[in-house]
Amino acid sequence: MLKITDLSIGYTGKSLLLQPFSFSAETGQLIAVIGTNGSGKSTLLKTLAGLIKPFEGKIEINGNELSTISPARRTALLSLILSNTGMIPDIKVLDVVKMGRFAHKGW
């Protein structure tokens, strides 16, 4: 389960991208994040993955606050592949999915 409470996101020294918001999603629920370029979609995903600290608010995964989850445990709970990662040309979808399993299987 994912629970977001009064979350404000953005980058240090830059303007706030999203006003405080709250949200929750149950296990197995499919969520789409849509918006125009520069609206904060990638920033939101990076924040949820713990790569960027939120300005304010709390992110909980399975009842545990994100900041208290070790990086090793976080990789077992989350995976994130951003569109600007410079992927290998002609890589198969299966190989991309396998990248998300690295924390469990190794190379």
Short mmCIF file of N, CA and C in Angstrom, two decimals:
data_model
loop_
_atom_site.label_atom_id
_atom_site.label_comp_id
_atom_site.label_asym_id
_atom_site.label_seq_id
_atom_site.Cartn_x
_atom_site.Cartn_y
_atom_site.Cartn_z
N MET A 1 0.83 -1.18 0.00
CA MET A 1 0.00 0.00 0.00
C MET A 1 0.88 1.25 0.00
N LEU A 2 0.47 2.23 -0.74
CA LEU A 2 1.16 3.52 -0.82
C LEU A 2 0.24 4.58 -0.25
N LYS A 3 0.77 5.38 0.66
CA LYS A 3 -0.01 6.46 1.25
C LYS A 3 0.83 7.73 1.24
N ILE A 4 0.29 8.77 0.65
CA ILE A 4 0.95 10.07 0.56
C ILE A 4 0.11 11.06 1.37
N THR A 5 0.76 11.81 2.26
CA THR A 5 0.05 12.76 3.09
C THR A 5 0.69 14.14 2.97
N ASP A 6 -0.08 15.12 2.50
CA ASP A 6 0.35 16.52 2.39
C ASP A 6 1.72 16.66 1.73
N LEU A 7 1.92 16.00 0.61
CA LEU A 7 3.20 15.99 -0.08
C LEU A 7 3.37 17.21 -0.97
N SER A 8 4.51 17.89 -0.83
CA SER A 8 4.92 18.99 -1.71
C SER A 8 6.24 18.58 -2.33
N ILE A 9 6.37 18.70 -3.66
CA ILE A 9 7.60 18.26 -4.32
C ILE A 9 8.17 19.35 -5.21
N GLY A 10 9.42 19.18 -5.54
CA GLY A 10 10.14 20.10 -6.42
C GLY A 10 11.62 19.88 -6.22
N TYR A 11 12.42 20.80 -6.73
CA TYR A 11 13.87 20.72 -6.58
C TYR A 11 14.34 21.89 -5.74
N THR A 12 15.33 21.66 -4.90
CA THR A 12 15.88 22.70 -4.05
C THR A 12 16.35 23.87 -4.90
N GLY A 13 15.98 25.07 -4.51
CA GLY A 13 16.37 26.27 -5.23
C GLY A 13 15.46 26.59 -6.40
N LYS A 14 14.50 25.73 -6.69
CA LYS A 14 13.56 25.97 -7.77
C LYS A 14 12.16 26.04 -7.18
N SER A 15 11.21 26.41 -8.00
CA SER A 15 9.85 26.55 -7.51
C SER A 15 9.21 25.21 -7.20
N LEU A 16 8.21 25.28 -6.37
CA LEU A 16 7.40 24.12 -6.02
C LEU A 16 6.67 23.63 -7.26
N LEU A 17 6.75 22.33 -7.56
CA LEU A 17 6.09 21.80 -8.75
C LEU A 17 4.63 21.44 -8.50
N LEU A 18 4.36 20.85 -7.35
CA LEU A 18 2.99 20.46 -7.02
C LEU A 18 2.63 20.99 -5.64
N GLN A 19 1.44 21.55 -5.53
CA GLN A 19 0.94 21.99 -4.23
C GLN A 19 0.70 20.76 -3.37
N PRO A 20 0.67 20.92 -2.05
CA PRO A 20 0.48 19.76 -1.17
C PRO A 20 -0.75 18.95 -1.57
N PHE A 21 -0.57 17.63 -1.62
CA PHE A 21 -1.68 16.74 -1.95
C PHE A 21 -1.54 15.44 -1.16
N SER A 22 -2.66 14.75 -1.03
CA SER A 22 -2.69 13.45 -0.35
C SER A 22 -3.30 12.43 -1.28
N PHE A 23 -2.88 11.17 -1.11
CA PHE A 23 -3.30 10.12 -2.04
C PHE A 23 -3.01 8.77 -1.39
N SER A 24 -3.79 7.78 -1.73
CA SER A 24 -3.45 6.42 -1.30
C SER A 24 -3.81 5.44 -2.40
N ALA A 25 -3.07 4.35 -2.45
CA ALA A 25 -3.30 3.29 -3.43
C ALA A 25 -3.13 1.96 -2.73
N GLU A 26 -4.03 1.05 -3.01
CA GLU A 26 -3.98 -0.28 -2.42
C GLU A 26 -3.10 -1.21 -3.27
N THR A 27 -2.63 -2.27 -2.69
CA THR A 27 -1.84 -3.27 -3.40
C THR A 27 -2.63 -3.80 -4.60
N GLY A 28 -1.97 -3.86 -5.74
CA GLY A 28 -2.60 -4.37 -6.96
C GLY A 28 -3.35 -3.33 -7.77
N GLN A 29 -3.52 -2.14 -7.23
CA GLN A 29 -4.23 -1.08 -7.94
C GLN A 29 -3.31 -0.49 -9.00
N LEU A 30 -3.84 -0.24 -10.18
CA LEU A 30 -3.08 0.34 -11.28
C LEU A 30 -3.34 1.84 -11.32
N ILE A 31 -2.26 2.63 -11.31
CA ILE A 31 -2.35 4.08 -11.27
C ILE A 31 -1.61 4.64 -12.48
N ALA A 32 -2.20 5.63 -13.13
CA ALA A 32 -1.55 6.32 -14.24
C ALA A 32 -1.20 7.74 -13.81
N VAL A 33 0.00 8.17 -14.12
CA VAL A 33 0.42 9.54 -13.85
C VAL A 33 0.52 10.24 -15.19
N ILE A 34 -0.37 11.20 -15.44
CA ILE A 34 -0.38 11.89 -16.72
C ILE A 34 -0.30 13.39 -16.51
N GLY A 35 0.21 14.10 -17.51
CA GLY A 35 0.31 15.55 -17.44
C GLY A 35 1.19 16.07 -18.55
N THR A 36 1.21 17.35 -18.69
CA THR A 36 2.00 17.99 -19.73
C THR A 36 3.49 17.95 -19.38
N ASN A 37 4.33 18.23 -20.36
CA ASN A 37 5.77 18.29 -20.13
C ASN A 37 6.06 19.32 -19.04
N GLY A 38 6.93 18.95 -18.11
CA GLY A 38 7.33 19.87 -17.06
C GLY A 38 6.34 20.02 -15.92
N SER A 39 5.32 19.19 -15.89
CA SER A 39 4.29 19.34 -14.84
C SER A 39 4.65 18.62 -13.55
N GLY A 40 5.71 17.81 -13.56
CA GLY A 40 6.17 17.17 -12.32
C GLY A 40 5.99 15.67 -12.24
N LYS A 41 5.65 15.03 -13.35
CA LYS A 41 5.43 13.57 -13.34
C LYS A 41 6.69 12.82 -12.92
N SER A 42 7.80 13.09 -13.57
CA SER A 42 9.06 12.40 -13.25
C SER A 42 9.54 12.79 -11.86
N THR A 43 9.37 14.03 -11.48
CA THR A 43 9.76 14.48 -10.15
C THR A 43 8.95 13.75 -9.09
N LEU A 44 7.67 13.56 -9.33
CA LEU A 44 6.83 12.80 -8.40
C LEU A 44 7.34 11.37 -8.28
N LEU A 45 7.60 10.72 -9.40
CA LEU A 45 8.07 9.33 -9.36
C LEU A 45 9.44 9.22 -8.68
N LYS A 46 10.32 10.16 -8.94
CA LYS A 46 11.64 10.16 -8.29
C LYS A 46 11.49 10.37 -6.78
N THR A 47 10.54 11.21 -6.39
CA THR A 47 10.29 11.45 -4.97
C THR A 47 9.73 10.20 -4.32
N LEU A 48 8.78 9.54 -4.99
CA LEU A 48 8.20 8.31 -4.44
C LEU A 48 9.22 7.19 -4.33
N ALA A 49 10.23 7.22 -5.20
CA ALA A 49 11.29 6.20 -5.15
C ALA A 49 12.38 6.56 -4.15
N GLY A 50 12.29 7.75 -3.55
CA GLY A 50 13.29 8.16 -2.56
C GLY A 50 14.53 8.78 -3.15
N LEU A 51 14.51 9.11 -4.44
CA LEU A 51 15.67 9.72 -5.08
C LEU A 51 15.75 11.22 -4.83
N ILE A 52 14.60 11.84 -4.56
CA ILE A 52 14.50 13.26 -4.26
C ILE A 52 13.72 13.40 -2.96
N LYS A 53 14.21 14.26 -2.06
CA LYS A 53 13.48 14.50 -0.82
C LYS A 53 12.32 15.46 -1.08
N PRO A 54 11.16 15.16 -0.51
CA PRO A 54 10.03 16.09 -0.67
C PRO A 54 10.28 17.36 0.14
N PHE A 55 9.64 18.46 -0.28
CA PHE A 55 9.71 19.69 0.50
C PHE A 55 9.00 19.48 1.84
N GLU A 56 7.82 18.88 1.74
CA GLU A 56 7.01 18.61 2.93
C GLU A 56 6.21 17.35 2.69
N GLY A 57 5.64 16.82 3.76
CA GLY A 57 4.74 15.70 3.65
C GLY A 57 5.39 14.38 3.99
N LYS A 58 4.57 13.34 3.88
CA LYS A 58 4.99 12.01 4.28
C LYS A 58 4.61 11.00 3.20
N ILE A 59 5.52 10.06 2.94
CA ILE A 59 5.29 8.96 2.00
C ILE A 59 5.42 7.67 2.80
N GLU A 60 4.40 6.84 2.76
CA GLU A 60 4.43 5.56 3.46
C GLU A 60 4.22 4.42 2.47
N ILE A 61 5.00 3.37 2.65
CA ILE A 61 4.85 2.15 1.85
C ILE A 61 4.63 1.02 2.84
N ASN A 62 3.50 0.36 2.70
CA ASN A 62 3.13 -0.74 3.61
C ASN A 62 3.22 -0.32 5.08
N GLY A 63 2.83 0.93 5.36
CA GLY A 63 2.81 1.42 6.74
C GLY A 63 4.12 1.94 7.27
N ASN A 64 5.18 1.88 6.47
CA ASN A 64 6.50 2.38 6.89
C ASN A 64 6.83 3.65 6.13
N GLU A 65 7.29 4.65 6.86
CA GLU A 65 7.67 5.90 6.21
C GLU A 65 8.88 5.66 5.31
N LEU A 66 8.84 6.21 4.10
CA LEU A 66 9.87 5.96 3.09
C LEU A 66 11.27 6.25 3.62
N SER A 67 11.42 7.33 4.37
CA SER A 67 12.74 7.72 4.86
C SER A 67 13.33 6.71 5.85
N THR A 68 12.51 5.82 6.40
CA THR A 68 13.00 4.82 7.36
C THR A 68 13.31 3.48 6.70
N ILE A 69 12.97 3.35 5.42
CA ILE A 69 13.21 2.09 4.71
C ILE A 69 14.62 2.11 4.14
N SER A 70 15.39 1.07 4.41
CA SER A 70 16.77 1.02 3.92
C SER A 70 16.79 0.97 2.40
N PRO A 71 17.85 1.48 1.78
CA PRO A 71 17.94 1.41 0.31
C PRO A 71 17.81 -0.01 -0.23
N ALA A 72 18.37 -0.99 0.47
CA ALA A 72 18.28 -2.38 0.01
C ALA A 72 16.83 -2.85 0.02
N ARG A 73 16.10 -2.53 1.08
CA ARG A 73 14.69 -2.94 1.17
C ARG A 73 13.86 -2.17 0.15
N ARG A 74 14.19 -0.90 -0.06
CA ARG A 74 13.45 -0.08 -1.02
C ARG A 74 13.55 -0.66 -2.43
N THR A 75 14.72 -1.19 -2.79
CA THR A 75 14.86 -1.78 -4.13
C THR A 75 14.02 -3.03 -4.30
N ALA A 76 13.71 -3.69 -3.19
CA ALA A 76 12.85 -4.87 -3.26
C ALA A 76 11.38 -4.49 -3.38
N LEU A 77 11.05 -3.28 -2.95
CA LEU A 77 9.66 -2.82 -2.98
C LEU A 77 9.32 -2.01 -4.23
N LEU A 78 10.30 -1.32 -4.78
CA LEU A 78 10.07 -0.37 -5.88
C LEU A 78 11.03 -0.60 -7.03
N SER A 79 10.58 -0.25 -8.22
CA SER A 79 11.50 -0.16 -9.35
C SER A 79 11.06 1.02 -10.19
N LEU A 80 12.02 1.67 -10.82
CA LEU A 80 11.75 2.88 -11.59
C LEU A 80 12.71 2.92 -12.77
N ILE A 81 12.16 3.02 -13.96
CA ILE A 81 12.96 3.21 -15.16
C ILE A 81 12.41 4.45 -15.84
N LEU A 82 13.21 5.50 -15.87
CA LEU A 82 12.78 6.77 -16.45
C LEU A 82 13.04 6.79 -17.95
N SER A 83 12.31 7.61 -18.66
CA SER A 83 12.40 7.62 -20.12
C SER A 83 13.70 8.21 -20.64
N ASN A 84 14.41 8.98 -19.83
CA ASN A 84 15.63 9.63 -20.31
C ASN A 84 16.89 8.96 -19.77
N THR A 85 16.84 7.66 -19.55
CA THR A 85 17.99 6.96 -18.97
C THR A 85 19.03 6.54 -20.00
N GLY A 86 18.81 6.83 -21.28
CA GLY A 86 19.78 6.45 -22.30
C GLY A 86 19.83 4.95 -22.49
N MET A 87 18.69 4.34 -22.62
CA MET A 87 18.61 2.89 -22.77
C MET A 87 19.36 2.42 -24.01
N ILE A 88 19.71 1.18 -24.00
CA ILE A 88 20.41 0.56 -25.12
C ILE A 88 19.44 0.46 -26.29
N PRO A 89 19.84 0.88 -27.49
CA PRO A 89 18.94 0.77 -28.64
C PRO A 89 18.53 -0.68 -28.89
N ASP A 90 17.31 -0.89 -29.30
CA ASP A 90 16.77 -2.20 -29.66
C ASP A 90 16.76 -3.20 -28.50
N ILE A 91 16.72 -2.72 -27.27
CA ILE A 91 16.64 -3.65 -26.14
C ILE A 91 15.22 -4.21 -26.06
N LYS A 92 15.11 -5.46 -25.70
CA LYS A 92 13.82 -6.12 -25.62
C LYS A 92 13.11 -5.74 -24.32
N VAL A 93 11.78 -5.69 -24.36
CA VAL A 93 10.98 -5.36 -23.18
C VAL A 93 11.30 -6.31 -22.04
N LEU A 94 11.44 -7.59 -22.33
CA LEU A 94 11.75 -8.57 -21.31
C LEU A 94 13.05 -8.22 -20.58
N ASP A 95 14.05 -7.74 -21.32
CA ASP A 95 15.32 -7.37 -20.71
C ASP A 95 15.17 -6.15 -19.80
N VAL A 96 14.31 -5.21 -20.17
CA VAL A 96 14.04 -4.05 -19.33
C VAL A 96 13.36 -4.50 -18.04
N VAL A 97 12.40 -5.40 -18.15
CA VAL A 97 11.71 -5.93 -16.98
C VAL A 97 12.70 -6.65 -16.07
N LYS A 98 13.60 -7.40 -16.67
CA LYS A 98 14.61 -8.11 -15.88
C LYS A 98 15.49 -7.14 -15.09
N MET A 99 15.73 -5.94 -15.63
CA MET A 99 16.51 -4.94 -14.91
C MET A 99 15.84 -4.59 -13.58
N GLY A 100 14.52 -4.55 -13.59
CA GLY A 100 13.77 -4.26 -12.37
C GLY A 100 13.86 -5.35 -11.34
N ARG A 101 14.30 -6.53 -11.73
CA ARG A 101 14.44 -7.68 -10.81
C ARG A 101 15.87 -7.82 -10.29
N PHE A 102 16.75 -6.90 -10.64
CA PHE A 102 18.15 -6.99 -10.25
C PHE A 102 18.33 -7.16 -8.75
N ALA A 103 17.52 -6.45 -7.95
CA ALA A 103 17.66 -6.52 -6.48
C ALA A 103 17.41 -7.93 -5.96
N HIS A 104 16.65 -8.71 -6.70
CA HIS A 104 16.29 -10.05 -6.25
C HIS A 104 17.17 -11.14 -6.87
N LYS A 105 17.65 -10.91 -8.07
CA LYS A 105 18.34 -11.96 -8.82
C LYS A 105 19.82 -11.69 -9.07
N GLY A 106 20.26 -10.45 -9.00
CA GLY A 106 21.64 -10.12 -9.36
C GLY A 106 21.80 -10.12 -10.88
N TRP A 107 23.01 -9.90 -11.32
CA TRP A 107 23.25 -9.87 -12.77
C TRP A 107 23.14 -11.26 -13.32
#
